[in-house]
mmCIF file of C-alpha atoms in Angstrom:
data_model
loop_
_atom_site.group_PDB
_atom_site.id
_atom_site.type_symbol
_atom_site.label_atom_id
_atom_site.label_comp_id
_atom_site.label_asym_id
_atom_site.label_seq_id
_atom_site.Cartn_x
_atom_site.Cartn_y
_atom_site.Cartn_z
ATOM 1 C CA UNK A 117 0.000 0.000 0.000
ATOM 2 C CA UNK A 118 1.464 3.429 -0.923
ATOM 3 C CA UNK A 119 2.410 5.704 1.955
ATOM 4 C CA UNK A 120 0.422 8.880 2.530
ATOM 5 C CA UNK A 121 3.133 11.343 1.438
ATOM 6 C CA UNK A 122 4.771 9.216 -1.262
ATOM 7 C CA UNK A 123 4.142 11.863 -3.937
ATOM 8 C CA UNK A 124 5.992 14.652 -2.070
ATOM 9 C CA UNK A 125 9.620 15.676 -2.617
ATOM 10 C CA UNK A 126 11.373 17.468 0.239
ATOM 11 C CA UNK A 127 14.631 19.410 -0.048
ATOM 12 C CA UNK A 128 16.171 19.540 3.431
ATOM 13 C CA UNK A 129 18.940 22.117 3.955
ATOM 14 C CA UNK A 130 18.806 21.883 7.751
ATOM 15 C CA UNK A 131 21.166 20.449 10.322
ATOM 16 C CA UNK A 132 21.390 19.219 13.929
ATOM 17 C CA UNK A 133 17.961 18.265 15.382
ATOM 18 C CA UNK A 134 14.831 20.443 15.128
ATOM 19 C CA UNK A 135 14.247 20.551 11.377
ATOM 20 C CA UNK A 136 15.916 17.171 10.696
ATOM 21 C CA UNK A 137 13.336 15.727 13.099
ATOM 22 C CA UNK A 138 10.610 17.323 10.976
ATOM 23 C CA UNK A 139 11.983 15.883 7.732
ATOM 24 C CA UNK A 140 12.285 12.472 9.379
ATOM 25 C CA UNK A 141 8.577 12.589 10.239
ATOM 26 C CA UNK A 142 7.753 13.403 6.629
ATOM 27 C CA UNK A 143 10.059 10.638 5.434
ATOM 28 C CA UNK A 144 8.408 8.151 7.768
ATOM 29 C CA UNK A 145 5.128 8.975 6.021
ATOM 30 C CA UNK A 146 6.636 8.274 2.614
ATOM 31 C CA UNK A 147 7.965 11.616 1.376
ATOM 32 C CA UNK A 148 11.225 11.567 -0.579
ATOM 33 C CA UNK A 149 13.801 13.477 1.476
ATOM 34 C CA UNK A 150 16.917 14.915 -0.172
ATOM 35 C CA UNK A 151 19.203 15.979 2.659
ATOM 36 C CA UNK A 152 21.927 18.504 1.816
ATOM 37 C CA UNK A 153 25.066 18.552 3.966
ATOM 38 C CA UNK A 154 28.394 20.374 3.863
ATOM 39 C CA UNK A 155 31.290 18.801 1.998
ATOM 40 C CA UNK A 156 33.843 17.263 4.322
ATOM 41 C CA UNK A 157 32.351 17.282 7.822
ATOM 42 C CA UNK A 158 28.690 17.038 6.857
ATOM 43 C CA UNK A 159 26.162 17.636 9.626
ATOM 44 C CA UNK A 160 27.944 18.288 12.921
ATOM 45 C CA UNK A 161 25.829 15.664 14.685
ATOM 46 C CA UNK A 162 27.594 12.965 12.659
ATOM 47 C CA UNK A 163 30.436 13.522 15.125
ATOM 48 C CA UNK A 164 28.425 13.819 18.357
ATOM 49 C CA UNK A 165 29.592 10.552 19.856
ATOM 50 C CA UNK A 166 30.224 8.155 21.400
ATOM 51 C CA UNK A 167 28.354 5.886 21.029
ATOM 52 C CA UNK A 168 28.995 5.105 17.372
ATOM 53 C CA UNK A 169 27.568 2.903 14.657
ATOM 54 C CA UNK A 170 30.533 2.567 12.353
ATOM 55 C CA UNK A 171 31.651 6.143 11.700
ATOM 56 C CA UNK A 172 28.274 7.701 12.533
ATOM 57 C CA UNK A 173 27.104 8.853 15.946
ATOM 58 C CA UNK A 174 23.957 7.369 17.434
ATOM 59 C CA UNK A 175 22.747 10.966 17.775
ATOM 60 C CA UNK A 176 22.877 11.517 14.009
ATOM 61 C CA UNK A 177 21.063 8.267 13.319
ATOM 62 C CA UNK A 178 18.185 9.136 15.662
ATOM 63 C CA UNK A 179 16.865 11.807 13.274
ATOM 64 C CA UNK A 180 18.079 10.843 9.832
ATOM 65 C CA UNK A 181 16.346 7.665 8.746
ATOM 66 C CA UNK A 182 14.447 7.501 5.441
ATOM 67 C CA UNK A 183 16.620 10.172 3.804
ATOM 68 C CA UNK A 184 18.983 10.489 0.854
ATOM 69 C CA UNK A 185 22.044 12.601 1.644
ATOM 70 C CA UNK A 186 24.150 14.646 -0.763
ATOM 71 C CA UNK A 187 26.891 17.224 -0.204
ATOM 72 C CA UNK A 188 26.701 20.705 -1.713
ATOM 73 C CA UNK A 189 28.903 23.719 -0.997
ATOM 74 C CA UNK A 190 26.408 26.545 -0.578
ATOM 75 C CA UNK A 191 29.198 29.113 -0.442
ATOM 76 C CA UNK A 192 29.941 28.541 -4.107
ATOM 77 C CA UNK A 193 27.829 29.777 -7.013
ATOM 78 C CA UNK A 194 27.768 26.276 -8.464
ATOM 79 C CA UNK A 195 26.389 24.899 -5.215
ATOM 80 C CA UNK A 196 23.712 27.571 -5.025
ATOM 81 C CA UNK A 197 22.626 26.748 -8.560
ATOM 82 C CA UNK A 198 22.353 23.071 -7.639
ATOM 83 C CA UNK A 199 19.991 24.024 -4.806
ATOM 84 C CA UNK A 200 17.875 26.138 -7.143
ATOM 85 C CA UNK A 201 17.580 23.265 -9.600
ATOM 86 C CA UNK A 202 16.554 20.890 -6.818
ATOM 87 C CA UNK A 203 14.078 23.462 -5.459
ATOM 88 C CA UNK A 204 12.377 23.715 -8.860
ATOM 89 C CA UNK A 205 11.433 20.039 -8.584
ATOM 90 C CA UNK A 206 10.602 20.025 -4.867
ATOM 91 C CA UNK A 207 7.302 20.414 -3.062
ATOM 92 C CA UNK A 208 8.838 21.478 0.247
ATOM 93 C CA UNK A 209 12.072 23.201 1.283
ATOM 94 C CA UNK A 210 13.281 22.991 4.885
ATOM 95 C CA UNK A 211 16.007 25.134 6.447
ATOM 96 C CA UNK A 212 17.280 26.381 9.803
ATOM 97 C CA UNK A 213 19.836 29.016 8.844
ATOM 98 C CA UNK A 214 19.912 32.334 10.668
ATOM 99 C CA UNK A 215 17.415 34.787 9.147
ATOM 100 C CA UNK A 216 18.812 36.360 6.007
ATOM 101 C CA UNK A 217 21.660 33.890 5.448
ATOM 102 C CA UNK A 218 19.990 32.033 2.585
ATOM 103 C CA UNK A 219 18.625 35.255 1.083
ATOM 104 C CA UNK A 220 22.207 36.508 0.780
ATOM 105 C CA UNK A 221 22.870 33.410 -1.334
ATOM 106 C CA UNK A 222 19.767 34.129 -3.420
ATOM 107 C CA UNK A 223 18.131 31.073 -1.855
ATOM 108 C CA UNK A 224 15.623 32.856 0.394
ATOM 109 C CA UNK A 225 11.881 32.354 0.233
ATOM 110 C CA UNK A 226 11.257 35.054 -2.366
ATOM 111 C CA UNK A 227 14.074 33.701 -4.532
ATOM 112 C CA UNK A 228 12.744 30.147 -4.470
ATOM 113 C CA UNK A 229 9.134 31.262 -4.821
ATOM 114 C CA UNK A 230 10.096 33.069 -8.032
ATOM 115 C CA UNK A 231 11.178 29.794 -9.649
ATOM 116 C CA UNK A 232 8.624 27.549 -7.904
ATOM 117 C CA UNK A 233 5.459 29.441 -6.863
ATOM 118 C CA UNK A 234 3.972 26.322 -5.268
ATOM 119 C CA UNK A 235 6.898 25.726 -2.921
ATOM 120 C CA UNK A 236 6.215 25.255 0.789
ATOM 121 C CA UNK A 237 9.242 26.927 2.404
ATOM 122 C CA UNK A 238 9.660 26.201 6.120
ATOM 123 C CA UNK A 239 12.198 27.661 8.546
ATOM 124 C CA UNK A 240 13.104 26.939 12.157
ATOM 125 C CA UNK A 241 15.280 29.472 13.977
ATOM 126 C CA UNK A 242 15.805 30.374 17.604
ATOM 127 C CA UNK A 243 13.446 33.345 17.653
ATOM 128 C CA UNK A 244 11.715 33.524 14.281
ATOM 129 C CA UNK A 245 12.332 35.638 11.187
ATOM 130 C CA UNK A 246 11.384 38.960 12.820
ATOM 131 C CA UNK A 247 11.833 40.683 16.163
ATOM 132 C CA UNK A 248 14.756 41.940 18.271
ATOM 133 C CA UNK A 249 16.349 38.496 18.751
ATOM 134 C CA UNK A 250 16.044 37.250 15.173
ATOM 135 C CA UNK A 251 19.818 37.270 14.610
ATOM 136 C CA UNK A 252 20.629 35.320 17.779
ATOM 137 C CA UNK A 253 21.481 31.620 17.446
ATOM 138 C CA UNK A 254 19.178 29.322 19.368
ATOM 139 C CA UNK A 255 19.936 26.049 21.108
ATOM 140 C CA UNK A 256 17.457 23.808 22.875
ATOM 141 C CA UNK A 257 19.155 24.144 26.276
ATOM 142 C CA UNK A 258 19.164 27.948 26.086
ATOM 143 C CA UNK A 259 15.499 28.068 25.074
ATOM 144 C CA UNK A 260 14.495 25.712 27.886
ATOM 145 C CA UNK A 261 16.036 28.247 30.265
ATOM 146 C CA UNK A 262 14.896 31.408 28.516
ATOM 147 C CA UNK A 263 11.402 30.142 27.782
ATOM 148 C CA UNK A 264 10.585 29.263 31.384
ATOM 149 C CA UNK A 265 10.662 25.461 31.273
ATOM 150 C CA UNK A 266 13.673 25.094 33.566
ATOM 151 C CA UNK A 267 11.978 27.230 36.203
ATOM 152 C CA UNK A 268 9.387 24.477 36.727
ATOM 153 C CA UNK A 269 11.684 21.434 36.380
ATOM 154 C CA UNK A 270 13.477 20.045 39.437
ATOM 155 C CA UNK A 271 12.890 19.641 43.135
ATOM 156 C CA UNK A 272 11.200 22.427 45.063
ATOM 157 C CA UNK A 273 14.363 23.474 46.903
ATOM 158 C CA UNK A 274 16.761 22.628 44.077
ATOM 159 C CA UNK A 275 18.282 24.505 41.137
ATOM 160 C CA UNK A 276 16.642 24.809 37.715
ATOM 161 C CA UNK A 277 16.869 21.626 35.629
ATOM 162 C CA UNK A 278 16.518 20.939 31.933
ATOM 163 C CA UNK A 279 14.499 18.117 30.414
ATOM 164 C CA UNK A 280 16.729 15.144 29.627
ATOM 165 C CA UNK A 281 16.107 15.276 25.874
ATOM 166 C CA UNK A 282 16.048 18.256 23.504
ATOM 167 C CA UNK A 283 12.312 18.663 23.861
ATOM 168 C CA UNK A 284 12.188 22.194 22.401
ATOM 169 C CA UNK A 285 13.898 21.072 19.201
ATOM 170 C CA UNK A 286 11.663 18.039 18.877
ATOM 171 C CA UNK A 287 8.503 20.044 19.525
ATOM 172 C CA UNK A 288 9.455 22.653 16.938
ATOM 173 C CA UNK A 289 10.023 19.883 14.406
ATOM 174 C CA UNK A 290 6.646 18.340 15.162
ATOM 175 C CA UNK A 291 4.879 21.705 14.921
ATOM 176 C CA UNK A 292 6.450 22.381 11.533
ATOM 177 C CA UNK A 293 5.573 18.922 10.221
ATOM 178 C CA UNK A 294 1.959 19.594 11.195
ATOM 179 C CA UNK A 295 2.043 23.034 9.550
ATOM 180 C CA UNK A 296 3.461 21.484 6.383
ATOM 181 C CA UNK A 297 0.589 19.014 6.170
ATOM 182 C CA UNK A 298 -1.849 21.930 6.460
ATOM 183 C CA UNK A 299 0.080 23.819 3.774
ATOM 184 C CA UNK A 300 -0.027 20.810 1.446
ATOM 185 C CA UNK A 301 -3.792 20.610 1.925
ATOM 186 C CA UNK A 302 -4.139 24.347 1.244
ATOM 187 C CA UNK A 303 -2.026 24.060 -1.905
ATOM 188 C CA UNK A 304 -4.214 21.258 -3.217
ATOM 189 C CA UNK A 305 -7.228 23.565 -2.918
ATOM 190 C CA UNK A 306 -5.658 26.818 -4.133
ATOM 191 C CA UNK A 307 -2.468 25.976 -6.002
ATOM 192 C CA UNK A 308 -0.553 28.351 -3.704
ATOM 193 C CA UNK A 309 2.554 27.576 -1.693
ATOM 194 C CA UNK A 310 3.216 28.773 1.853
ATOM 195 C CA UNK A 311 5.928 30.349 4.021
ATOM 196 C CA UNK A 312 6.236 28.671 7.440
ATOM 197 C CA UNK A 313 8.190 30.462 10.188
ATOM 198 C CA UNK A 314 8.807 28.637 13.487
ATOM 199 C CA UNK A 315 10.951 29.882 16.370
ATOM 200 C CA UNK A 316 12.232 27.567 19.075
ATOM 201 C CA UNK A 317 10.961 30.116 21.585
ATOM 202 C CA UNK A 318 7.460 29.723 20.116
ATOM 203 C CA UNK A 319 7.650 25.984 20.675
ATOM 204 C CA UNK A 320 8.962 26.401 24.214
ATOM 205 C CA UNK A 321 6.260 28.829 25.294
ATOM 206 C CA UNK A 322 3.639 26.454 23.885
ATOM 207 C CA UNK A 323 5.117 23.759 26.131
ATOM 208 C CA UNK A 324 4.158 25.760 29.230
ATOM 209 C CA UNK A 325 0.499 24.859 28.580
ATOM 210 C CA UNK A 326 -1.454 24.812 31.853
ATOM 211 C CA UNK A 327 1.467 26.363 33.748
ATOM 212 C CA UNK A 328 1.162 29.454 31.561
ATOM 213 C CA UNK A 329 -2.623 29.611 31.828
ATOM 214 C CA UNK A 330 -2.399 29.140 35.607
ATOM 215 C CA UNK A 331 -0.135 32.193 35.768
ATOM 216 C CA UNK A 332 -2.312 34.281 33.454
ATOM 217 C CA UNK A 333 -5.385 33.537 35.556
ATOM 218 C CA UNK A 334 -3.880 33.727 39.057
ATOM 219 C CA UNK A 335 -0.830 35.956 38.701
ATOM 220 C CA UNK A 336 1.205 33.405 40.676
ATOM 221 C CA UNK A 337 4.529 32.447 39.125
ATOM 222 C CA UNK A 338 4.786 28.656 38.652
ATOM 223 C CA UNK A 339 7.425 26.978 40.801
ATOM 224 C CA UNK A 340 9.443 23.800 40.790
ATOM 225 C CA UNK A 341 7.500 20.931 42.338
ATOM 226 C CA UNK A 342 9.609 17.852 41.652
ATOM 227 C CA UNK A 343 7.358 15.167 40.195
ATOM 228 C CA UNK A 344 4.166 16.715 41.549
ATOM 229 C CA UNK A 345 1.420 18.283 39.437
ATOM 230 C CA UNK A 346 0.226 21.840 40.114
ATOM 231 C CA UNK A 347 -3.443 21.009 39.481
ATOM 232 C CA UNK A 348 -3.880 17.337 40.455
ATOM 233 C CA UNK A 349 -3.220 15.403 43.697
ATOM 234 C CA UNK A 350 -2.030 12.685 44.095
ATOM 235 C CA UNK A 351 -0.108 12.825 40.839
ATOM 236 C CA UNK A 352 3.569 12.130 41.540
ATOM 237 C CA UNK A 353 6.098 9.463 42.506
ATOM 238 C CA UNK A 354 6.102 7.477 45.723
ATOM 239 C CA UNK A 355 8.778 5.183 47.147
ATOM 240 C CA UNK A 356 7.638 1.604 47.743
ATOM 241 C CA UNK A 357 8.926 -0.789 50.419
ATOM 242 C CA UNK A 358 11.574 -2.279 48.104
ATOM 243 C CA UNK A 359 13.058 1.160 47.407
ATOM 244 C CA UNK A 360 11.640 1.428 43.901
ATOM 245 C CA UNK A 361 9.652 4.520 42.991
ATOM 246 C CA UNK A 362 6.318 4.246 41.237
ATOM 247 C CA UNK A 363 4.327 6.968 39.509
ATOM 248 C CA UNK A 364 0.706 7.396 40.573
ATOM 249 C CA UNK A 365 -1.799 9.505 38.665
ATOM 250 C CA UNK A 366 -5.180 9.869 40.371
ATOM 251 C CA UNK A 367 -6.952 12.004 37.812
ATOM 252 C CA UNK A 368 -10.457 12.214 39.277
ATOM 253 C CA UNK A 369 -12.430 11.671 42.448
ATOM 254 C CA UNK A 370 -13.722 8.259 41.402
ATOM 255 C CA UNK A 371 -10.143 7.032 41.028
ATOM 256 C CA UNK A 372 -9.383 8.544 44.422
ATOM 257 C CA UNK A 373 -12.107 6.462 46.035
ATOM 258 C CA UNK A 374 -10.859 3.282 44.369
ATOM 259 C CA UNK A 375 -7.312 4.066 45.414
ATOM 260 C CA UNK A 376 -8.323 4.615 49.028
ATOM 261 C CA UNK A 377 -10.066 1.235 49.130
ATOM 262 C CA UNK A 378 -7.094 -0.600 47.632
ATOM 263 C CA UNK A 379 -4.640 1.204 49.917
ATOM 264 C CA UNK A 380 -6.888 0.493 52.923
ATOM 265 C CA UNK A 381 -7.221 4.159 53.829
ATOM 266 C CA UNK A 382 -11.001 4.409 53.511
ATOM 267 C CA UNK A 383 -11.027 6.948 56.323
ATOM 268 C CA UNK A 384 -9.451 9.466 53.939
ATOM 269 C CA UNK A 385 -11.847 8.754 51.085
ATOM 270 C CA UNK A 386 -14.628 11.070 52.225
ATOM 271 C CA UNK A 387 -12.573 13.274 54.511
ATOM 272 C CA UNK A 388 -13.572 16.874 53.626
ATOM 273 C CA UNK A 389 -9.885 17.762 53.335
ATOM 274 C CA UNK A 390 -9.319 15.173 50.580
ATOM 275 C CA UNK A 391 -12.657 14.111 49.093
ATOM 276 C CA UNK A 392 -12.358 16.332 46.006
ATOM 277 C CA UNK A 393 -9.370 17.184 43.862
ATOM 278 C CA UNK A 394 -9.458 20.939 44.644
ATOM 279 C CA UNK A 395 -9.308 20.065 48.350
ATOM 280 C CA UNK A 396 -6.496 17.575 47.780
ATOM 281 C CA UNK A 397 -4.535 20.245 45.919
ATOM 282 C CA UNK A 398 -5.184 22.703 48.743
ATOM 283 C CA UNK A 399 -4.039 20.195 51.362
ATOM 284 C CA UNK A 400 -1.286 18.410 49.437
ATOM 285 C CA UNK A 401 1.369 19.096 52.090
ATOM 286 C CA UNK A 402 -0.626 17.088 54.608
ATOM 287 C CA UNK A 403 -1.829 14.376 52.236
ATOM 288 C CA UNK A 404 1.339 13.465 50.336
ATOM 289 C CA UNK A 405 3.381 12.461 53.444
ATOM 290 C CA UNK A 406 0.458 10.274 54.563
ATOM 291 C CA UNK A 407 0.389 8.526 51.199
ATOM 292 C CA UNK A 408 4.143 8.036 51.238
ATOM 293 C CA UNK A 409 3.815 6.112 54.500
ATOM 294 C CA UNK A 410 1.126 3.963 52.897
ATOM 295 C CA UNK A 411 3.311 3.083 49.908
ATOM 296 C CA UNK A 412 6.059 1.843 52.223
ATOM 297 C CA UNK A 413 3.778 -1.010 53.298
ATOM 298 C CA UNK A 414 4.167 -2.968 50.038
ATOM 299 C CA UNK A 415 6.754 -3.638 47.352
ATOM 300 C CA UNK A 416 6.473 -1.844 44.021
ATOM 301 C CA UNK A 417 5.359 -4.987 42.176
ATOM 302 C CA UNK A 418 2.405 -5.456 44.507
ATOM 303 C CA UNK A 419 1.311 -1.846 44.071
ATOM 304 C CA UNK A 420 1.624 -2.041 40.301
ATOM 305 C CA UNK A 421 -0.535 -5.149 40.194
ATOM 306 C CA UNK A 422 -3.196 -3.941 42.625
ATOM 307 C CA UNK A 423 -3.569 -0.478 41.138
ATOM 308 C CA UNK A 424 -3.289 -1.683 37.561
ATOM 309 C CA UNK A 425 -6.067 -4.224 38.047
ATOM 310 C CA UNK A 426 -8.243 -1.413 39.418
ATOM 311 C CA UNK A 427 -7.514 0.700 36.306
ATOM 312 C CA UNK A 428 -5.798 3.389 38.328
ATOM 313 C CA UNK A 429 -2.997 4.995 36.274
ATOM 314 C CA UNK A 430 0.310 3.728 37.667
ATOM 315 C CA UNK A 431 3.745 2.935 36.312
#
């Protein structure tokens, strides 16, 4: 059976992670991906090891499946002409150069649109194509800090922490892949291409989700809470008798009642301090230590089985 995007040709001028992740998603759905790298070193992530698979880093391989790679020197006129010829035959062009860099090579959006009006031209940069920070390079780690994510990651009394994977890069790539699918649909209806502009900061701020809306509604700055949830209790990790931590997610009051029965703490089930989620959130500092003592009564395997059989989210 043909894949959904098998009729699309993608010219990928990007490097590192964010946009290569996007092109990998399109390739997984069947699009033909032509990946352009620098002569000699290629993409810098080829060398981000160990570990290695032959001469390639595992990092490089994690985002570059289902692609055909070529080398082109974009600093030379001949290389720029090769890109223009490829762009004429492409449906989508992907890039993550600093704003203006490709335009100075006559490979910017307006240049490519002039030779291929139906092109979908997508860019990922640190801060977008406009604004006071447009010329600043952007890295996932920096945007996690600058965009507020690190202020809510880590233990309550600990320093800011980053997420263990480059979640801003990956999110930006996913957002752009979604925007490209919308642009393809629009082009089928109108015959017109699109310009897609994604900043890593845009992706990071979107990640704040309920933490951002909580702040906008209450005016209270979100804080680090370890593995706890700002709006749901109990929704965090607990240490079992065998020293292994398990994650418990009691998402509603019905699950709370079932949990109390299984944990043999029925006296807390209808306690006015804990009977509803808003009350449990209000009284979390009293409730969580009580629950931790309960979890120390059994090994992790027993809790996983008991709670899993009761369809209470646990892992």
